[in-house]
Amino acid sequence: MATVGEEGTVNALTEGTTIITVKGKVSGVSTTCTVTVKSNKINGLTWTGNYEDYYGKKVTNYTAGGKTYRIFYIDTEGKFGDKNTVYLKADWTANDTTLSSYTSYTPSGTDLATYKKLNPSWAAKRGSSTSSWNYNEHAAAWLCSPSQWTTYYDSSKANYAIGSPTAEMYVASYNQVSHTTGNYKLGATYRATDYPGYIYTLNGKQSNISNSDYWTGNNTLDYAGYNSMYCGKNGSTGSYYWWLASPSACDYAYVCYVNGSGAYLDYYNYGNSYGVSPLVSLKPRIGVELENEIEITDAETIAENPQNYYGKKISNYTAGGQTYRIFYVDKQNDFGDGANTVY
């Protein structure tokens, strides 16, 4: 766990707690101290304490179901039951999922436990009374049941996969990072005034944009930052809608979802066809490999060793909402745009 050098320097080896005994060479007097070693890595990521260093980054070594996954949430406090767990979220791909077939779906075992721990404020009031659930609570349970989403589950790397993040995890992730667009503190809390489920808040109170508890209002979400992980696609709004695995408090038939057209959190009838964005809970000690991104600031430096840059994603050129990579470095002006031009 730790070693002690001849001069008394303690070197950490592995996580844990141990007792080190110190004894004077001349006096023979001894004492002990307890040493706790904590790693600064979570799933292989050197933890900087800054969520913005990780959120929205593409993960290259998790591809279950043929999806593109990004780091969505790092639970350093165990808010959702599993401390120091990294959660990945897949990008939206299509509005192809209706919940109308799952209004009587009732989870059990691990499925029920997952539904409850990812919707903690709802679970405290409704999690154990499955016989009294409304249609939307059943439908959201299907979204939140690992047994229903095995296509996105890689058993060698993941604890489980579900259909989409919950409302509480969405706002927890969103509030951990800064935003230029949609610069608000979001809230998702349980309430049963109308029906049991979630309401939204903006900066700690009812939205003054929507004047409603059930949707946050136009342009309250960040569709441009973090590779459009929270809303939209390729830095733009559009018809990109995806369910959240939580019931809305507005009506017995409504489920929470992300509206990518108006950039807001909302509710809608379970019969509508929206997308999903599968959420994956990674196992401990599974290394996360991130796609390399670079910012072009000095073409001459790149031209010195162009082979080190080809194929790298560029972070500071996004015209047309496209993803750009370094394709060619013209060191000798072969194509007439000047030596050391980067394409």
mmCIF file of C-alpha atoms in Angstrom:
data_model
loop_
_atom_site.group_PDB
_atom_site.id
_atom_site.type_symbol
_atom_site.label_atom_id
_atom_site.label_comp_id
_atom_site.label_asym_id
_atom_site.label_seq_id
_atom_site.Cartn_x
_atom_site.Cartn_y
_atom_site.Cartn_z
ATOM 1 C CA MET A 1 0.000 0.000 0.000
ATOM 2 C CA ALA A 2 2.890 2.368 0.817
ATOM 3 C CA THR A 3 6.630 2.270 1.322
ATOM 4 C CA VAL A 4 8.869 4.387 3.557
ATOM 5 C CA GLY A 5 12.293 5.504 2.382
ATOM 6 C CA GLU A 6 15.389 5.759 4.603
ATOM 7 C CA GLU A 7 14.784 9.490 5.038
ATOM 8 C CA GLY A 8 11.156 8.942 6.027
ATOM 9 C CA THR A 9 9.534 9.746 2.696
ATOM 10 C CA VAL A 10 6.241 7.895 2.287
ATOM 11 C CA ASN A 11 5.493 6.685 -1.256
ATOM 12 C CA ALA A 12 1.965 5.627 -2.158
ATOM 13 C CA LEU A 13 1.493 2.353 -4.040
ATOM 14 C CA THR A 14 -2.206 1.472 -3.968
ATOM 15 C CA GLU A 15 -5.407 2.873 -2.473
ATOM 16 C CA GLY A 16 -6.235 2.005 1.129
ATOM 17 C CA THR A 17 -5.318 2.694 4.734
ATOM 18 C CA THR A 18 -2.316 1.379 6.622
ATOM 19 C CA ILE A 19 -0.426 2.020 9.860
ATOM 20 C CA ILE A 20 3.219 3.081 9.695
ATOM 21 C CA THR A 21 5.466 2.708 12.725
ATOM 22 C CA VAL A 22 8.287 5.209 13.240
ATOM 23 C CA LYS A 23 11.157 4.332 15.607
ATOM 24 C CA GLY A 24 14.103 6.555 16.539
ATOM 25 C CA LYS A 25 17.528 5.047 15.763
ATOM 26 C CA VAL A 26 19.132 6.462 18.883
ATOM 27 C CA SER A 27 16.302 6.947 21.375
ATOM 28 C CA GLY A 28 14.426 3.799 20.479
ATOM 29 C CA VAL A 29 11.181 5.715 20.994
ATOM 30 C CA SER A 30 8.468 4.660 18.568
ATOM 31 C CA THR A 31 5.100 5.940 17.498
ATOM 32 C CA THR A 32 2.575 5.139 14.803
ATOM 33 C CA CYS A 33 0.548 7.067 12.276
ATOM 34 C CA THR A 34 -2.312 6.088 10.030
ATOM 35 C CA VAL A 35 -1.809 6.790 6.337
ATOM 36 C CA THR A 36 -4.677 6.812 3.839
ATOM 37 C CA VAL A 37 -3.867 6.613 0.145
ATOM 38 C CA LYS A 38 -6.431 7.890 -2.328
ATOM 39 C CA SER A 39 -6.055 7.706 -6.087
ATOM 40 C CA ASN A 40 -6.490 10.786 -8.244
ATOM 41 C CA LYS A 41 -7.746 8.609 -11.090
ATOM 42 C CA ILE A 42 -11.301 7.575 -11.903
ATOM 43 C CA ASN A 43 -11.621 4.864 -14.552
ATOM 44 C CA GLY A 44 -8.100 5.655 -15.725
ATOM 45 C CA LEU A 45 -8.756 9.384 -16.016
ATOM 46 C CA THR A 46 -6.402 11.563 -14.018
ATOM 47 C CA TRP A 47 -8.972 13.522 -12.034
ATOM 48 C CA THR A 48 -8.300 17.255 -12.248
ATOM 49 C CA GLY A 49 -11.372 18.253 -10.266
ATOM 50 C CA ASN A 50 -12.637 20.134 -13.327
ATOM 51 C CA TYR A 51 -15.593 18.413 -15.004
ATOM 52 C CA GLU A 52 -15.195 20.580 -18.103
ATOM 53 C CA ASP A 53 -11.971 18.716 -18.896
ATOM 54 C CA TYR A 54 -14.017 15.561 -19.533
ATOM 55 C CA TYR A 55 -17.715 16.172 -20.212
ATOM 56 C CA GLY A 56 -18.728 15.806 -23.841
ATOM 57 C CA LYS A 57 -15.456 14.136 -24.838
ATOM 58 C CA LYS A 58 -15.862 11.170 -27.177
ATOM 59 C CA VAL A 59 -14.857 7.793 -25.734
ATOM 60 C CA THR A 60 -13.111 5.535 -28.248
ATOM 61 C CA ASN A 61 -13.072 2.235 -26.349
ATOM 62 C CA TYR A 62 -16.807 1.823 -25.727
ATOM 63 C CA THR A 63 -18.914 1.244 -28.850
ATOM 64 C CA ALA A 64 -21.691 -1.184 -27.839
ATOM 65 C CA GLY A 65 -24.679 -1.029 -30.174
ATOM 66 C CA GLY A 66 -22.679 0.961 -32.723
ATOM 67 C CA LYS A 67 -23.231 4.236 -30.868
ATOM 68 C CA THR A 68 -20.933 7.193 -30.222
ATOM 69 C CA TYR A 69 -20.483 7.644 -26.471
ATOM 70 C CA ARG A 70 -19.329 10.658 -24.483
ATOM 71 C CA ILE A 71 -18.505 11.250 -20.837
ATOM 72 C CA PHE A 72 -21.769 12.483 -19.364
ATOM 73 C CA TYR A 73 -21.435 12.381 -15.591
ATOM 74 C CA ILE A 74 -18.797 11.534 -12.993
ATOM 75 C CA ASP A 75 -20.433 10.717 -9.680
ATOM 76 C CA THR A 76 -17.716 11.523 -7.153
ATOM 77 C CA GLU A 77 -20.202 11.609 -4.242
ATOM 78 C CA GLY A 78 -22.344 8.535 -4.846
ATOM 79 C CA LYS A 79 -25.436 10.658 -5.536
ATOM 80 C CA PHE A 80 -26.837 7.870 -7.688
ATOM 81 C CA GLY A 81 -25.680 4.962 -5.595
ATOM 82 C CA ASP A 82 -22.248 4.219 -7.040
ATOM 83 C CA LYS A 83 -19.479 6.535 -5.846
ATOM 84 C CA ASN A 84 -16.679 7.424 -8.288
ATOM 85 C CA THR A 85 -18.565 5.984 -11.225
ATOM 86 C CA VAL A 86 -18.183 7.327 -14.757
ATOM 87 C CA TYR A 87 -21.371 7.421 -16.841
ATOM 88 C CA LEU A 88 -21.314 7.582 -20.624
ATOM 89 C CA LYS A 89 -24.169 8.827 -22.794
ATOM 90 C CA ALA A 90 -24.700 7.889 -26.428
ATOM 91 C CA ASP A 91 -25.452 10.579 -28.981
ATOM 92 C CA TRP A 92 -29.008 10.936 -30.218
ATOM 93 C CA THR A 93 -29.511 9.207 -33.574
ATOM 94 C CA ALA A 94 -33.242 9.056 -34.426
ATOM 95 C CA ASN A 95 -36.761 9.811 -33.153
ATOM 96 C CA ASP A 96 -37.727 6.155 -33.237
ATOM 97 C CA THR A 97 -38.950 5.152 -29.759
ATOM 98 C CA THR A 98 -42.509 5.277 -28.487
ATOM 99 C CA LEU A 99 -43.357 4.250 -24.926
ATOM 100 C CA SER A 100 -47.001 3.326 -25.535
ATOM 101 C CA SER A 101 -46.311 -0.418 -25.251
ATOM 102 C CA TYR A 102 -44.809 -0.053 -21.770
ATOM 103 C CA THR A 103 -47.549 1.649 -19.741
ATOM 104 C CA SER A 104 -48.000 -1.516 -17.679
ATOM 105 C CA TYR A 105 -44.330 -2.486 -17.514
ATOM 106 C CA THR A 106 -43.339 -3.189 -13.903
ATOM 107 C CA PRO A 107 -39.661 -3.787 -13.125
ATOM 108 C CA SER A 108 -38.342 -6.067 -10.412
ATOM 109 C CA GLY A 109 -35.002 -7.025 -8.927
ATOM 110 C CA THR A 110 -32.048 -5.161 -10.429
ATOM 111 C CA ASP A 111 -34.303 -3.261 -12.831
ATOM 112 C CA LEU A 112 -36.389 -1.815 -10.002
ATOM 113 C CA ALA A 113 -33.301 -1.062 -7.921
ATOM 114 C CA THR A 114 -31.728 0.826 -10.844
ATOM 115 C CA TYR A 115 -34.913 2.814 -11.501
ATOM 116 C CA LYS A 116 -35.048 3.864 -7.866
ATOM 117 C CA LYS A 117 -31.399 4.803 -7.387
ATOM 118 C CA LEU A 118 -31.305 6.912 -10.564
ATOM 119 C CA ASN A 119 -34.535 8.718 -9.610
ATOM 120 C CA PRO A 120 -33.837 9.170 -5.886
ATOM 121 C CA SER A 121 -36.327 11.921 -4.970
ATOM 122 C CA TRP A 122 -39.155 10.143 -6.795
ATOM 123 C CA ALA A 123 -38.149 6.768 -5.309
ATOM 124 C CA ALA A 124 -38.327 8.092 -1.753
ATOM 125 C CA LYS A 125 -42.073 8.629 -2.223
ATOM 126 C CA ARG A 126 -43.137 6.210 -4.955
ATOM 127 C CA GLY A 127 -40.438 3.632 -5.530
ATOM 128 C CA SER A 128 -41.939 0.806 -3.507
ATOM 129 C CA SER A 129 -45.637 1.258 -4.369
ATOM 130 C CA THR A 130 -45.609 -0.250 -7.857
ATOM 131 C CA SER A 131 -49.307 -1.158 -7.687
ATOM 132 C CA SER A 132 -50.253 2.531 -7.564
ATOM 133 C CA TRP A 133 -47.982 3.698 -10.369
ATOM 134 C CA ASN A 134 -49.429 5.727 -13.219
ATOM 135 C CA TYR A 135 -48.805 4.985 -16.886
ATOM 136 C CA ASN A 136 -45.876 7.384 -17.113
ATOM 137 C CA GLU A 137 -44.128 5.810 -14.108
ATOM 138 C CA HIS A 138 -44.340 2.409 -15.784
ATOM 139 C CA ALA A 139 -43.108 3.785 -19.112
ATOM 140 C CA ALA A 140 -40.154 5.570 -17.493
ATOM 141 C CA ALA A 141 -39.337 2.331 -15.646
ATOM 142 C CA TRP A 142 -38.883 0.577 -18.985
ATOM 143 C CA LEU A 143 -36.419 3.252 -20.077
ATOM 144 C CA CYS A 144 -34.528 2.741 -16.817
ATOM 145 C CA SER A 145 -34.387 -1.086 -16.777
ATOM 146 C CA PRO A 146 -31.009 -2.634 -17.702
ATOM 147 C CA SER A 147 -32.641 -5.890 -18.840
ATOM 148 C CA GLN A 148 -34.349 -3.998 -21.671
ATOM 149 C CA TRP A 149 -31.189 -2.352 -23.033
ATOM 150 C CA THR A 150 -28.640 -5.132 -23.401
ATOM 151 C CA THR A 151 -27.755 -4.021 -26.948
ATOM 152 C CA TYR A 152 -25.759 -1.203 -25.364
ATOM 153 C CA TYR A 153 -24.283 -3.307 -22.569
ATOM 154 C CA ASP A 154 -20.684 -4.524 -22.865
ATOM 155 C CA SER A 155 -20.383 -6.892 -19.907
ATOM 156 C CA SER A 156 -16.579 -6.616 -19.859
ATOM 157 C CA LYS A 157 -16.703 -2.868 -19.278
ATOM 158 C CA ALA A 158 -20.094 -1.816 -17.943
ATOM 159 C CA ASN A 159 -22.174 -2.349 -14.831
ATOM 160 C CA TYR A 160 -25.327 -1.788 -16.870
ATOM 161 C CA ALA A 161 -26.878 0.248 -19.676
ATOM 162 C CA ILE A 162 -30.307 1.911 -19.776
ATOM 163 C CA GLY A 163 -32.296 3.787 -22.395
ATOM 164 C CA SER A 164 -31.521 7.368 -21.363
ATOM 165 C CA PRO A 165 -30.339 9.431 -18.387
ATOM 166 C CA THR A 166 -32.873 10.372 -15.738
ATOM 167 C CA ALA A 167 -34.002 13.957 -15.150
ATOM 168 C CA GLU A 168 -32.055 14.189 -11.886
ATOM 169 C CA MET A 169 -28.806 12.958 -13.443
ATOM 170 C CA TYR A 170 -29.258 15.245 -16.439
ATOM 171 C CA VAL A 171 -29.440 18.389 -14.289
ATOM 172 C CA ALA A 172 -26.663 17.123 -11.981
ATOM 173 C CA SER A 173 -24.357 16.806 -14.984
ATOM 174 C CA TYR A 174 -25.478 20.082 -16.567
ATOM 175 C CA ASN A 175 -24.900 22.085 -13.390
ATOM 176 C CA GLN A 176 -21.342 20.819 -12.935
ATOM 177 C CA VAL A 177 -20.046 22.709 -15.970
ATOM 178 C CA SER A 178 -20.258 26.252 -17.305
ATOM 179 C CA HIS A 179 -22.310 27.256 -20.322
ATOM 180 C CA THR A 180 -22.339 30.169 -22.731
ATOM 181 C CA THR A 181 -25.645 29.186 -24.294
ATOM 182 C CA GLY A 182 -28.266 28.097 -21.779
ATOM 183 C CA ASN A 183 -26.357 29.542 -18.833
ATOM 184 C CA TYR A 184 -28.821 28.548 -16.126
ATOM 185 C CA LYS A 185 -28.844 26.329 -13.070
ATOM 186 C CA LEU A 186 -31.368 23.612 -13.778
ATOM 187 C CA GLY A 187 -33.417 21.679 -11.255
ATOM 188 C CA ALA A 188 -35.504 18.500 -11.403
ATOM 189 C CA THR A 189 -37.405 17.688 -8.220
ATOM 190 C CA TYR A 190 -40.248 15.405 -7.188
ATOM 191 C CA ARG A 191 -43.711 16.831 -6.677
ATOM 192 C CA ALA A 192 -47.187 15.288 -6.461
ATOM 193 C CA THR A 193 -49.467 18.354 -6.575
ATOM 194 C CA ASP A 194 -51.000 17.244 -9.879
ATOM 195 C CA TYR A 195 -49.464 13.820 -10.444
ATOM 196 C CA PRO A 196 -46.408 12.179 -8.878
ATOM 197 C CA GLY A 197 -43.311 12.930 -10.924
ATOM 198 C CA TYR A 198 -40.764 15.607 -11.712
ATOM 199 C CA ILE A 199 -41.009 19.360 -12.141
ATOM 200 C CA TYR A 200 -38.242 21.611 -13.452
ATOM 201 C CA THR A 201 -36.762 24.753 -11.973
ATOM 202 C CA LEU A 202 -34.531 27.451 -13.410
ATOM 203 C CA ASN A 203 -32.029 29.117 -11.087
ATOM 204 C CA GLY A 204 -33.783 27.606 -8.078
ATOM 205 C CA LYS A 205 -37.360 28.647 -8.851
ATOM 206 C CA GLN A 206 -40.096 28.352 -11.441
ATOM 207 C CA SER A 207 -38.830 29.348 -14.869
ATOM 208 C CA ASN A 208 -39.496 32.991 -15.646
ATOM 209 C CA ILE A 209 -39.184 32.116 -19.325
ATOM 210 C CA SER A 210 -41.872 29.435 -19.518
ATOM 211 C CA ASN A 211 -43.761 30.498 -16.357
ATOM 212 C CA SER A 212 -44.382 26.801 -15.872
ATOM 213 C CA ASP A 213 -43.146 24.029 -13.612
ATOM 214 C CA TYR A 214 -43.266 21.511 -16.428
ATOM 215 C CA TRP A 215 -40.917 22.930 -19.069
ATOM 216 C CA THR A 216 -37.946 25.246 -18.755
ATOM 217 C CA GLY A 217 -38.602 27.590 -21.695
ATOM 218 C CA ASN A 218 -36.976 28.276 -25.047
ATOM 219 C CA ASN A 219 -33.173 28.350 -25.250
ATOM 220 C CA THR A 220 -32.570 27.288 -21.669
ATOM 221 C CA LEU A 221 -30.292 24.401 -22.689
ATOM 222 C CA ASP A 222 -26.774 24.429 -24.110
ATOM 223 C CA TYR A 223 -26.926 23.042 -27.646
ATOM 224 C CA ALA A 224 -23.519 24.380 -28.712
ATOM 225 C CA GLY A 225 -21.101 23.290 -25.991
ATOM 226 C CA TYR A 226 -19.775 19.875 -24.980
ATOM 227 C CA ASN A 227 -20.285 18.490 -28.502
ATOM 228 C CA SER A 228 -24.052 19.062 -28.208
ATOM 229 C CA MET A 229 -24.231 16.357 -25.542
ATOM 230 C CA TYR A 230 -27.020 18.103 -23.642
ATOM 231 C CA CYS A 231 -29.179 19.177 -26.562
ATOM 232 C CA GLY A 232 -29.194 19.555 -30.346
ATOM 233 C CA LYS A 233 -26.645 18.119 -32.743
ATOM 234 C CA ASN A 234 -23.377 19.421 -34.223
ATOM 235 C CA GLY A 235 -23.763 22.732 -32.431
ATOM 236 C CA SER A 236 -27.267 23.479 -33.708
ATOM 237 C CA THR A 237 -30.887 23.026 -32.697
ATOM 238 C CA GLY A 238 -33.253 20.848 -34.716
ATOM 239 C CA SER A 239 -35.726 18.000 -34.493
ATOM 240 C CA TYR A 240 -33.575 16.065 -32.041
ATOM 241 C CA TYR A 241 -35.800 14.844 -29.228
ATOM 242 C CA TRP A 242 -34.890 12.227 -26.627
ATOM 243 C CA TRP A 243 -36.635 10.765 -23.619
ATOM 244 C CA LEU A 244 -35.407 11.050 -20.056
ATOM 245 C CA ALA A 245 -36.046 8.023 -17.840
ATOM 246 C CA SER A 246 -38.291 9.923 -15.403
ATOM 247 C CA PRO A 247 -42.053 10.564 -15.097
ATOM 248 C CA SER A 248 -43.333 14.131 -15.409
ATOM 249 C CA ALA A 249 -45.572 15.554 -12.676
ATOM 250 C CA CYS A 250 -47.758 17.298 -15.251
ATOM 251 C CA ASP A 251 -50.027 14.378 -16.125
ATOM 252 C CA TYR A 252 -50.296 10.612 -15.674
ATOM 253 C CA ALA A 253 -49.408 10.115 -19.362
ATOM 254 C CA TYR A 254 -46.382 12.410 -19.591
ATOM 255 C CA VAL A 255 -42.694 11.477 -19.495
ATOM 256 C CA CYS A 256 -39.746 13.890 -19.242
ATOM 257 C CA TYR A 257 -37.706 14.564 -22.376
ATOM 258 C CA VAL A 258 -35.146 16.892 -24.005
ATOM 259 C CA ASN A 259 -36.475 19.155 -26.739
ATOM 260 C CA GLY A 260 -33.711 19.775 -29.266
ATOM 261 C CA SER A 261 -35.707 22.166 -31.413
ATOM 262 C CA GLY A 262 -36.443 24.812 -28.791
ATOM 263 C CA ALA A 263 -33.549 23.803 -26.506
ATOM 264 C CA TYR A 264 -35.483 23.101 -23.303
ATOM 265 C CA LEU A 265 -36.478 20.369 -20.860
ATOM 266 C CA ASP A 266 -40.083 19.337 -21.332
ATOM 267 C CA TYR A 267 -42.754 16.646 -20.947
ATOM 268 C CA TYR A 268 -44.819 14.776 -23.495
ATOM 269 C CA ASN A 269 -47.251 11.926 -23.930
ATOM 270 C CA TYR A 270 -45.714 8.439 -23.800
ATOM 271 C CA GLY A 271 -47.268 7.688 -27.204
ATOM 272 C CA ASN A 272 -45.065 10.154 -29.051
ATOM 273 C CA SER A 273 -42.054 8.867 -30.978
ATOM 274 C CA TYR A 274 -38.829 10.380 -29.648
ATOM 275 C CA GLY A 275 -35.260 9.175 -29.492
ATOM 276 C CA VAL A 276 -33.200 7.610 -26.741
ATOM 277 C CA SER A 277 -29.640 8.323 -25.659
ATOM 278 C CA PRO A 278 -28.444 5.175 -23.854
ATOM 279 C CA LEU A 279 -26.664 5.729 -20.558
ATOM 280 C CA VAL A 280 -23.841 3.386 -19.514
ATOM 281 C CA SER A 281 -22.446 2.918 -16.006
ATOM 282 C CA LEU A 282 -18.804 1.875 -16.320
ATOM 283 C CA LYS A 283 -17.190 -0.699 -14.062
ATOM 284 C CA PRO A 284 -14.433 0.477 -11.707
ATOM 285 C CA ARG A 285 -10.897 0.370 -13.098
ATOM 286 C CA ILE A 286 -12.084 0.223 -16.703
ATOM 287 C CA GLY A 287 -9.830 2.669 -18.509
ATOM 288 C CA VAL A 288 -11.542 5.408 -20.505
ATOM 289 C CA GLU A 289 -9.815 6.309 -23.763
ATOM 290 C CA LEU A 290 -10.700 9.725 -25.166
ATOM 291 C CA GLU A 291 -10.534 10.888 -28.755
ATOM 292 C CA ASN A 292 -7.624 13.239 -29.276
ATOM 293 C CA GLU A 293 -8.522 16.810 -30.129
ATOM 294 C CA ILE A 294 -6.088 19.595 -30.958
ATOM 295 C CA GLU A 295 -6.368 23.305 -31.562
ATOM 296 C CA ILE A 296 -4.474 24.696 -34.531
ATOM 297 C CA THR A 297 -2.498 27.693 -33.317
ATOM 298 C CA ASP A 298 0.885 27.234 -35.005
ATOM 299 C CA ALA A 299 0.978 25.627 -38.451
ATOM 300 C CA GLU A 300 4.766 25.636 -38.533
ATOM 301 C CA THR A 301 4.962 23.458 -35.432
ATOM 302 C CA ILE A 302 2.538 20.981 -36.989
ATOM 303 C CA ALA A 303 4.569 20.998 -40.210
ATOM 304 C CA GLU A 304 7.702 19.877 -38.361
ATOM 305 C CA ASN A 305 6.180 16.439 -37.719
ATOM 306 C CA PRO A 306 2.916 16.230 -39.673
ATOM 307 C CA GLN A 307 2.630 12.470 -39.224
ATOM 308 C CA ASN A 308 1.864 13.089 -35.558
ATOM 309 C CA TYR A 309 -1.246 15.091 -36.427
ATOM 310 C CA TYR A 310 -2.970 13.406 -39.360
ATOM 311 C CA GLY A 311 -6.492 12.317 -38.457
ATOM 312 C CA LYS A 312 -6.598 14.393 -35.273
ATOM 313 C CA LYS A 313 -9.886 16.163 -34.605
ATOM 314 C CA ILE A 314 -9.732 19.978 -34.666
ATOM 315 C CA SER A 315 -11.488 21.749 -31.802
ATOM 316 C CA ASN A 316 -11.311 25.335 -33.080
ATOM 317 C CA TYR A 317 -12.808 24.958 -36.553
ATOM 318 C CA THR A 318 -16.495 23.951 -36.711
ATOM 319 C CA ALA A 319 -17.959 25.761 -39.765
ATOM 320 C CA GLY A 320 -21.216 24.250 -40.953
ATOM 321 C CA GLY A 321 -21.485 22.176 -37.791
ATOM 322 C CA GLN A 322 -19.067 19.593 -39.197
ATOM 323 C CA THR A 323 -16.244 17.644 -37.572
ATOM 324 C CA TYR A 324 -12.847 18.469 -39.100
ATOM 325 C CA ARG A 325 -9.535 16.561 -38.948
ATOM 326 C CA ILE A 326 -6.031 17.325 -40.181
ATOM 327 C CA PHE A 327 -5.823 15.817 -43.656
ATOM 328 C CA TYR A 328 -2.664 17.223 -45.247
ATOM 329 C CA VAL A 329 0.235 19.557 -44.383
ATOM 330 C CA ASP A 330 1.771 21.153 -47.471
ATOM 331 C CA LYS A 331 5.357 21.712 -46.338
ATOM 332 C CA GLN A 332 6.700 22.745 -49.767
ATOM 333 C CA ASN A 333 3.800 24.747 -51.253
ATOM 334 C CA ASP A 334 2.898 21.998 -53.710
ATOM 335 C CA PHE A 335 -0.684 23.274 -53.968
ATOM 336 C CA GLY A 336 -0.037 26.989 -54.112
ATOM 337 C CA ASP A 337 -1.396 28.200 -50.777
ATOM 338 C CA GLY A 338 1.973 28.718 -49.167
ATOM 339 C CA ALA A 339 4.482 26.521 -47.387
ATOM 340 C CA ASN A 340 3.290 24.851 -44.195
ATOM 341 C CA THR A 341 -0.395 25.246 -45.070
ATOM 342 C CA VAL A 342 -2.587 22.897 -43.087
ATOM 343 C CA TYR A 343 -5.613 21.325 -44.782
#
